[in-house]
Each structure stands twice: as structure tokens, then as C-alpha cells.
Amino acid sequence: MAERSFSRRVMALVVVAGLLVGAGSAWHTMKRGGLRGAGSTGWVGNTSAGSVDADPWTRARIALTGLLALTRSQAIYFTTQTDSAGARLTEGCRYRVTGGPMPARWWSVTVYADDDYLPQNEDDALSFDATEVRPDAQGQWSALVANKPEPGQPWASSNKAGQYTLTLRLYKPAQSAQDDFASIPMPKVTKLDCGGAA
């Protein structure tokens, strides 16, 4: 009798563990699944988002996060969780984001905390966009993502973001960008320092 009771408890634990692993896997797939890289930059996007061909996981991700809600001709979205060296983005570090002309009518880069919501801070600087950067003669631009701004620099605040993601939105993207993500010259995210240390 005791043996049967023990077997039932073990079986119940196995079932619960299986359900937890399955739920965790489904949650991860809905949040991060179906994403494809854009070159070797760390930025990823979903080629079926905004299309009638979107799979159930993509549709679930859109419902869960609220991102990727426009059609591909209206906007395409990319996210990165890492800097150019592959390290996780974190609020304790400062990053320089650099890029060139983007194949879209307008673009923006926004900070999202790991829960897919905007960081809860009062900085009023959770993104920067094409109207804020100052491209040089070759069209190259840079901006800062950090806890605090620097004078004269376009800035997005990572204050209270913890480990976060950056989301790049390309609005009214060129057809070539819609057709081939690898053709897009993605911004580079370079770590400057962490906690004031170089």
C-alpha cells in the first residue's frame, strides 16, 4: 500500500514537472521563437510577422507582447538582447549604438525591459529615432543607451530596465528590406563601460 502511494506521488511529480517544462517552453517560444537573424549583428526579426502566412506561434507572440502588430509594408521589427560582443544588455552598462542610412521612411530604437514593457522610470527618454540623430556626411550616426544622458548625445534611458532588449522599428521599409533582412545595414551596439569602469 505504501509502495503504491509512493508511486502515485512520484508519478504526480513527473506530470507536474512535465507541465512546467512544457509551459516554460511554450512561453519562451511565444516570446522569442520564430525569429531570424539579420546578418551577424545580434538583431533578429520575424519574416512572417505582418503577413497572412504568420504561424500560430507568431500570432501568439503578437498577442502576448503587442509588438509586430503592423503589416510588413507598414513596419518591420527587429530586437537584440546583446551587444556586438554577444554580452547581454544590462542597465548597469553604457552602450553606443551606431549605424548608417536605414532602408525606411522613418525608424526608431526603443528600450524594453525583459518583461516586454517600457522601463518604469521618469526619464522621458525611452527611445531615439531618425529625427534625433545627427548623421555625418556619409550618413553615419550614433546614440547613447545608458542610465544617464551625456550632453549633446541622442539618448535612450536604460534606467530601471534590468536586463533589457532594444527594438528597432523600420516604418514604410523599402521592398528590398522586406524581402531580405540580411540586406539591411543593422545598427551596431557597442559596450562602452559598466558601472563607470572601462
PDB file of C-alpha atoms in Angstrom:
ATOM      1  CA  MET A   1       0.000   0.000   0.000  1.00  0.00           C
ATOM      2  CA  ALA A   2       2.782   2.381   0.955  1.00  0.00           C
ATOM      3  CA  GLU A   3       4.602   1.405  -2.232  1.00  0.00           C
ATOM      4  CA  ARG A   4       1.542   2.268  -4.362  1.00  0.00           C
ATOM      5  CA  SER A   5       1.154   5.633  -2.591  1.00  0.00           C
ATOM      6  CA  PHE A   6       4.830   6.434  -3.199  1.00  0.00           C
ATOM      7  CA  SER A   7       4.495   5.508  -6.901  1.00  0.00           C
ATOM      8  CA  ARG A   8       1.483   7.806  -7.248  1.00  0.00           C
ATOM      9  CA  ARG A   9       3.396  10.693  -5.688  1.00  0.00           C
ATOM     10  CA  VAL A  10       6.356  10.116  -7.979  1.00  0.00           C
ATOM     11  CA  MET A  11       4.031   9.965 -10.994  1.00  0.00           C
ATOM     12  CA  ALA A  12       2.297  13.185  -9.899  1.00  0.00           C
ATOM     13  CA  LEU A  13       5.685  14.926  -9.560  1.00  0.00           C
ATOM     14  CA  VAL A  14       6.720  13.729 -13.032  1.00  0.00           C
ATOM     15  CA  VAL A  15       3.453  15.043 -14.525  1.00  0.00           C
ATOM     16  CA  VAL A  16       3.813  18.421 -12.768  1.00  0.00           C
ATOM     17  CA  ALA A  17       7.453  18.708 -13.863  1.00  0.00           C
ATOM     18  CA  GLY A  18       6.449  17.884 -17.447  1.00  0.00           C
ATOM     19  CA  LEU A  19       3.699  20.506 -17.396  1.00  0.00           C
ATOM     20  CA  LEU A  20       6.089  23.141 -16.035  1.00  0.00           C
ATOM     21  CA  VAL A  21       8.739  22.366 -18.658  1.00  0.00           C
ATOM     22  CA  GLY A  22       6.108  22.377 -21.413  1.00  0.00           C
ATOM     23  CA  ALA A  23       4.604  25.665 -20.237  1.00  0.00           C
ATOM     24  CA  GLY A  24       8.052  27.251 -19.962  1.00  0.00           C
ATOM     25  CA  SER A  25       8.980  26.075 -23.441  1.00  0.00           C
ATOM     26  CA  ALA A  26       5.715  27.435 -24.889  1.00  0.00           C
ATOM     27  CA  TRP A  27       6.233  30.771 -23.111  1.00  0.00           C
ATOM     28  CA  HIS A  28       9.797  31.062 -24.456  1.00  0.00           C
ATOM     29  CA  THR A  29       8.648  30.185 -27.978  1.00  0.00           C
ATOM     30  CA  MET A  30       5.884  32.794 -27.866  1.00  0.00           C
ATOM     31  CA  LYS A  31       8.275  35.482 -26.621  1.00  0.00           C
ATOM     32  CA  ARG A  32      11.402  34.666 -28.655  1.00  0.00           C
ATOM     33  CA  GLY A  33      10.516  31.933 -31.136  1.00  0.00           C
ATOM     34  CA  GLY A  34      10.304  32.279 -34.895  1.00  0.00           C
ATOM     35  CA  LEU A  35      12.944  34.998 -35.014  1.00  0.00           C
ATOM     36  CA  ARG A  36      15.637  35.066 -37.662  1.00  0.00           C
ATOM     37  CA  GLY A  37      18.921  36.895 -37.634  1.00  0.00           C
ATOM     38  CA  ALA A  38      19.665  39.946 -39.723  1.00  0.00           C
ATOM     39  CA  GLY A  39      23.255  39.237 -40.694  1.00  0.00           C
ATOM     40  CA  SER A  40      25.630  38.564 -37.794  1.00  0.00           C
ATOM     41  CA  THR A  41      24.695  41.657 -35.780  1.00  0.00           C
ATOM     42  CA  GLY A  42      22.628  40.097 -32.978  1.00  0.00           C
ATOM     43  CA  TRP A  43      19.435  41.717 -34.275  1.00  0.00           C
ATOM     44  CA  VAL A  44      16.619  39.286 -35.086  1.00  0.00           C
ATOM     45  CA  GLY A  45      13.260  39.714 -36.806  1.00  0.00           C
ATOM     46  CA  ASN A  46      10.336  37.572 -37.911  1.00  0.00           C
ATOM     47  CA  THR A  47       9.861  37.228 -41.668  1.00  0.00           C
ATOM     48  CA  SER A  48       6.226  36.123 -41.377  1.00  0.00           C
ATOM     49  CA  ALA A  49       5.065  38.862 -38.975  1.00  0.00           C
ATOM     50  CA  GLY A  50       2.504  41.173 -40.539  1.00  0.00           C
ATOM     51  CA  SER A  51       1.616  38.599 -43.165  1.00  0.00           C
ATOM     52  CA  VAL A  52      -1.343  36.293 -43.696  1.00  0.00           C
ATOM     53  CA  ASP A  53       1.210  33.455 -43.575  1.00  0.00           C
ATOM     54  CA  ALA A  54       2.053  34.145 -39.899  1.00  0.00           C
ATOM     55  CA  ASP A  55       2.176  30.877 -37.951  1.00  0.00           C
ATOM     56  CA  PRO A  56       0.284  30.329 -34.665  1.00  0.00           C
ATOM     57  CA  TRP A  57       3.430  30.995 -32.587  1.00  0.00           C
ATOM     58  CA  THR A  58       3.965  34.358 -34.290  1.00  0.00           C
ATOM     59  CA  ARG A  59       0.315  35.296 -33.751  1.00  0.00           C
ATOM     60  CA  ALA A  60       0.600  34.279 -30.082  1.00  0.00           C
ATOM     61  CA  ARG A  61       3.755  36.372 -29.700  1.00  0.00           C
ATOM     62  CA  ILE A  62       1.999  39.406 -31.177  1.00  0.00           C
ATOM     63  CA  ALA A  63      -0.922  38.904 -28.789  1.00  0.00           C
ATOM     64  CA  LEU A  64       1.452  38.425 -25.833  1.00  0.00           C
ATOM     65  CA  THR A  65       3.837  41.343 -26.416  1.00  0.00           C
ATOM     66  CA  GLY A  66       1.887  43.787 -28.547  1.00  0.00           C
ATOM     67  CA  LEU A  67       4.916  44.105 -30.851  1.00  0.00           C
ATOM     68  CA  LEU A  68       4.898  43.220 -34.546  1.00  0.00           C
ATOM     69  CA  ALA A  69       1.291  44.391 -34.905  1.00  0.00           C
ATOM     70  CA  LEU A  70       1.555  46.220 -38.270  1.00  0.00           C
ATOM     71  CA  THR A  71       1.790  44.677 -41.729  1.00  0.00           C
ATOM     72  CA  ARG A  72       5.247  44.205 -43.218  1.00  0.00           C
ATOM     73  CA  SER A  73       4.755  47.038 -45.720  1.00  0.00           C
ATOM     74  CA  GLN A  74       3.935  49.385 -42.822  1.00  0.00           C
ATOM     75  CA  ALA A  75       6.734  48.350 -40.443  1.00  0.00           C
ATOM     76  CA  ILE A  76       9.246  45.621 -39.773  1.00  0.00           C
ATOM     77  CA  TYR A  77      10.677  44.993 -36.331  1.00  0.00           C
ATOM     78  CA  PHE A  78      13.991  43.730 -35.019  1.00  0.00           C
ATOM     79  CA  THR A  79      15.173  43.118 -31.473  1.00  0.00           C
ATOM     80  CA  THR A  80      18.510  42.455 -29.834  1.00  0.00           C
ATOM     81  CA  GLN A  81      19.297  41.359 -26.293  1.00  0.00           C
ATOM     82  CA  THR A  82      23.059  41.554 -26.742  1.00  0.00           C
ATOM     83  CA  ASP A  83      25.823  43.958 -27.622  1.00  0.00           C
ATOM     84  CA  SER A  84      28.155  43.416 -30.592  1.00  0.00           C
ATOM     85  CA  ALA A  85      30.353  41.120 -28.462  1.00  0.00           C
ATOM     86  CA  GLY A  86      27.393  38.880 -27.587  1.00  0.00           C
ATOM     87  CA  ALA A  87      27.028  40.018 -23.942  1.00  0.00           C
ATOM     88  CA  ARG A  88      23.525  40.558 -22.517  1.00  0.00           C
ATOM     89  CA  LEU A  89      22.359  44.201 -22.445  1.00  0.00           C
ATOM     90  CA  THR A  90      22.032  45.423 -18.858  1.00  0.00           C
ATOM     91  CA  GLU A  91      21.127  48.729 -17.241  1.00  0.00           C
ATOM     92  CA  GLY A  92      24.442  48.914 -15.359  1.00  0.00           C
ATOM     93  CA  CYS A  93      26.380  49.443 -18.600  1.00  0.00           C
ATOM     94  CA  ARG A  94      26.586  52.225 -21.201  1.00  0.00           C
ATOM     95  CA  TYR A  95      26.296  51.416 -24.910  1.00  0.00           C
ATOM     96  CA  ARG A  96      26.963  53.308 -28.113  1.00  0.00           C
ATOM     97  CA  VAL A  97      24.519  52.475 -30.928  1.00  0.00           C
ATOM     98  CA  THR A  98      25.895  53.370 -34.357  1.00  0.00           C
ATOM     99  CA  GLY A  99      24.504  52.995 -37.833  1.00  0.00           C
ATOM    100  CA  GLY A 100      24.008  54.481 -41.257  1.00  0.00           C
ATOM    101  CA  PRO A 101      21.133  55.220 -43.600  1.00  0.00           C
ATOM    102  CA  MET A 102      18.233  52.860 -42.977  1.00  0.00           C
ATOM    103  CA  PRO A 103      16.055  51.487 -45.841  1.00  0.00           C
ATOM    104  CA  ALA A 104      12.848  53.008 -44.492  1.00  0.00           C
ATOM    105  CA  ARG A 105      10.959  56.278 -44.475  1.00  0.00           C
ATOM    106  CA  TRP A 106      11.453  56.579 -40.693  1.00  0.00           C
ATOM    107  CA  TRP A 107      12.931  54.447 -37.906  1.00  0.00           C
ATOM    108  CA  SER A 108      13.230  54.287 -34.115  1.00  0.00           C
ATOM    109  CA  VAL A 109      15.091  52.316 -31.429  1.00  0.00           C
ATOM    110  CA  THR A 110      13.278  51.676 -28.124  1.00  0.00           C
ATOM    111  CA  VAL A 111      14.373  50.157 -24.794  1.00  0.00           C
ATOM    112  CA  TYR A 112      12.157  47.375 -23.381  1.00  0.00           C
ATOM    113  CA  ALA A 113      12.669  45.728 -20.008  1.00  0.00           C
ATOM    114  CA  ASP A 114      12.806  41.915 -20.034  1.00  0.00           C
ATOM    115  CA  ASP A 115       9.056  41.741 -19.332  1.00  0.00           C
ATOM    116  CA  ASP A 116       8.449  43.394 -22.756  1.00  0.00           C
ATOM    117  CA  TYR A 117       7.216  46.612 -21.132  1.00  0.00           C
ATOM    118  CA  LEU A 118       8.869  50.015 -21.118  1.00  0.00           C
ATOM    119  CA  PRO A 119      11.169  50.548 -18.116  1.00  0.00           C
ATOM    120  CA  GLN A 120       9.387  52.242 -15.216  1.00  0.00           C
ATOM    121  CA  ASN A 121      11.430  55.425 -14.935  1.00  0.00           C
ATOM    122  CA  GLU A 122      10.737  59.158 -15.161  1.00  0.00           C
ATOM    123  CA  ASP A 123      13.465  59.984 -17.696  1.00  0.00           C
ATOM    124  CA  ASP A 124      11.095  60.574 -20.645  1.00  0.00           C
ATOM    125  CA  ALA A 125      13.770  59.131 -22.939  1.00  0.00           C
ATOM    126  CA  LEU A 126      12.921  55.520 -23.740  1.00  0.00           C
ATOM    127  CA  SER A 127      13.818  55.750 -27.432  1.00  0.00           C
ATOM    128  CA  PHE A 128      15.643  57.701 -30.094  1.00  0.00           C
ATOM    129  CA  ASP A 129      14.742  57.989 -33.763  1.00  0.00           C
ATOM    130  CA  ALA A 130      15.747  59.236 -37.198  1.00  0.00           C
ATOM    131  CA  THR A 131      14.809  62.825 -36.310  1.00  0.00           C
ATOM    132  CA  GLU A 132      17.111  62.940 -33.249  1.00  0.00           C
ATOM    133  CA  VAL A 133      20.402  61.568 -34.577  1.00  0.00           C
ATOM    134  CA  ARG A 134      22.826  63.785 -36.480  1.00  0.00           C
ATOM    135  CA  PRO A 135      24.244  61.872 -39.456  1.00  0.00           C
ATOM    136  CA  ASP A 136      27.662  62.912 -40.755  1.00  0.00           C
ATOM    137  CA  ALA A 137      28.486  63.474 -44.440  1.00  0.00           C
ATOM    138  CA  GLN A 138      28.474  59.692 -45.041  1.00  0.00           C
ATOM    139  CA  GLY A 139      25.107  59.279 -43.274  1.00  0.00           C
ATOM    140  CA  GLN A 140      26.665  57.652 -40.187  1.00  0.00           C
ATOM    141  CA  TRP A 141      25.033  58.405 -36.819  1.00  0.00           C
ATOM    142  CA  SER A 142      25.389  57.428 -33.162  1.00  0.00           C
ATOM    143  CA  ALA A 143      23.295  57.484 -29.987  1.00  0.00           C
ATOM    144  CA  LEU A 144      23.738  56.502 -26.359  1.00  0.00           C
ATOM    145  CA  VAL A 145      21.795  53.902 -24.336  1.00  0.00           C
ATOM    146  CA  ALA A 146      22.596  54.330 -20.642  1.00  0.00           C
ATOM    147  CA  ASN A 147      21.259  55.205 -17.186  1.00  0.00           C
ATOM    148  CA  LYS A 148      22.118  58.887 -17.650  1.00  0.00           C
ATOM    149  CA  PRO A 149      22.382  61.205 -20.661  1.00  0.00           C
ATOM    150  CA  GLU A 150      25.501  62.888 -21.984  1.00  0.00           C
ATOM    151  CA  PRO A 151      25.343  66.479 -23.254  1.00  0.00           C
ATOM    152  CA  GLY A 152      24.621  66.734 -26.955  1.00  0.00           C
ATOM    153  CA  GLN A 153      24.025  62.998 -27.458  1.00  0.00           C
ATOM    154  CA  PRO A 154      20.760  61.410 -28.616  1.00  0.00           C
ATOM    155  CA  TRP A 155      19.867  59.138 -25.710  1.00  0.00           C
ATOM    156  CA  ALA A 156      17.587  56.280 -24.666  1.00  0.00           C
ATOM    157  CA  SER A 157      17.382  55.581 -20.947  1.00  0.00           C
ATOM    158  CA  SER A 158      18.052  52.091 -19.594  1.00  0.00           C
ATOM    159  CA  ASN A 159      17.322  53.265 -16.048  1.00  0.00           C
ATOM    160  CA  LYS A 160      15.334  50.566 -14.168  1.00  0.00           C
ATOM    161  CA  ALA A 161      15.387  48.309 -17.250  1.00  0.00           C
ATOM    162  CA  GLY A 162      17.399  45.447 -15.692  1.00  0.00           C
ATOM    163  CA  GLN A 163      18.444  43.103 -18.482  1.00  0.00           C
ATOM    164  CA  TYR A 164      16.709  44.556 -21.495  1.00  0.00           C
ATOM    165  CA  THR A 165      16.162  44.412 -25.237  1.00  0.00           C
ATOM    166  CA  LEU A 166      16.381  47.076 -27.905  1.00  0.00           C
ATOM    167  CA  THR A 167      13.674  47.112 -30.570  1.00  0.00           C
ATOM    168  CA  LEU A 168      14.363  48.663 -33.969  1.00  0.00           C
ATOM    169  CA  ARG A 169      11.300  49.630 -35.998  1.00  0.00           C
ATOM    170  CA  LEU A 170      11.596  50.426 -39.689  1.00  0.00           C
ATOM    171  CA  TYR A 171       8.478  52.272 -40.839  1.00  0.00           C
ATOM    172  CA  LYS A 172       7.480  52.111 -44.514  1.00  0.00           C
ATOM    173  CA  PRO A 173      10.516  49.921 -45.273  1.00  0.00           C
ATOM    174  CA  ALA A 174      11.906  49.573 -48.783  1.00  0.00           C
ATOM    175  CA  GLN A 175      10.740  46.470 -50.631  1.00  0.00           C
ATOM    176  CA  SER A 176      14.314  45.151 -50.624  1.00  0.00           C
ATOM    177  CA  ALA A 177      14.335  45.296 -46.804  1.00  0.00           C
ATOM    178  CA  GLN A 178      11.002  43.468 -46.607  1.00  0.00           C
ATOM    179  CA  ASP A 179      12.248  40.745 -48.943  1.00  0.00           C
ATOM    180  CA  ASP A 180      15.720  40.213 -47.471  1.00  0.00           C
ATOM    181  CA  PHE A 181      16.505  41.023 -43.844  1.00  0.00           C
ATOM    182  CA  ALA A 182      20.194  40.271 -44.439  1.00  0.00           C
ATOM    183  CA  SER A 183      20.364  43.262 -46.816  1.00  0.00           C
ATOM    184  CA  ILE A 184      19.552  45.720 -44.014  1.00  0.00           C
ATOM    185  CA  PRO A 185      22.607  47.526 -42.561  1.00  0.00           C
ATOM    186  CA  MET A 186      21.734  46.903 -38.913  1.00  0.00           C
ATOM    187  CA  PRO A 187      22.994  49.244 -36.165  1.00  0.00           C
ATOM    188  CA  LYS A 188      25.948  48.150 -34.066  1.00  0.00           C
ATOM    189  CA  VAL A 189      25.620  48.113 -30.262  1.00  0.00           C
ATOM    190  CA  THR A 190      28.993  48.611 -28.572  1.00  0.00           C
ATOM    191  CA  LYS A 191      29.525  48.406 -24.814  1.00  0.00           C
ATOM    192  CA  LEU A 192      31.407  51.465 -23.551  1.00  0.00           C
ATOM    193  CA  ASP A 193      31.736  50.585 -19.850  1.00  0.00           C
ATOM    194  CA  CYS A 194      29.875  49.199 -16.860  1.00  0.00           C
ATOM    195  CA  GLY A 195      29.485  50.898 -13.506  1.00  0.00           C
ATOM    196  CA  GLY A 196      31.934  53.603 -14.525  1.00  0.00           C
ATOM    197  CA  ALA A 197      34.733  51.086 -15.235  1.00  0.00           C
ATOM    198  CA  ALA A 198      36.249  50.969 -18.689  1.00  0.00           C
TER     199      ALA A 198
END
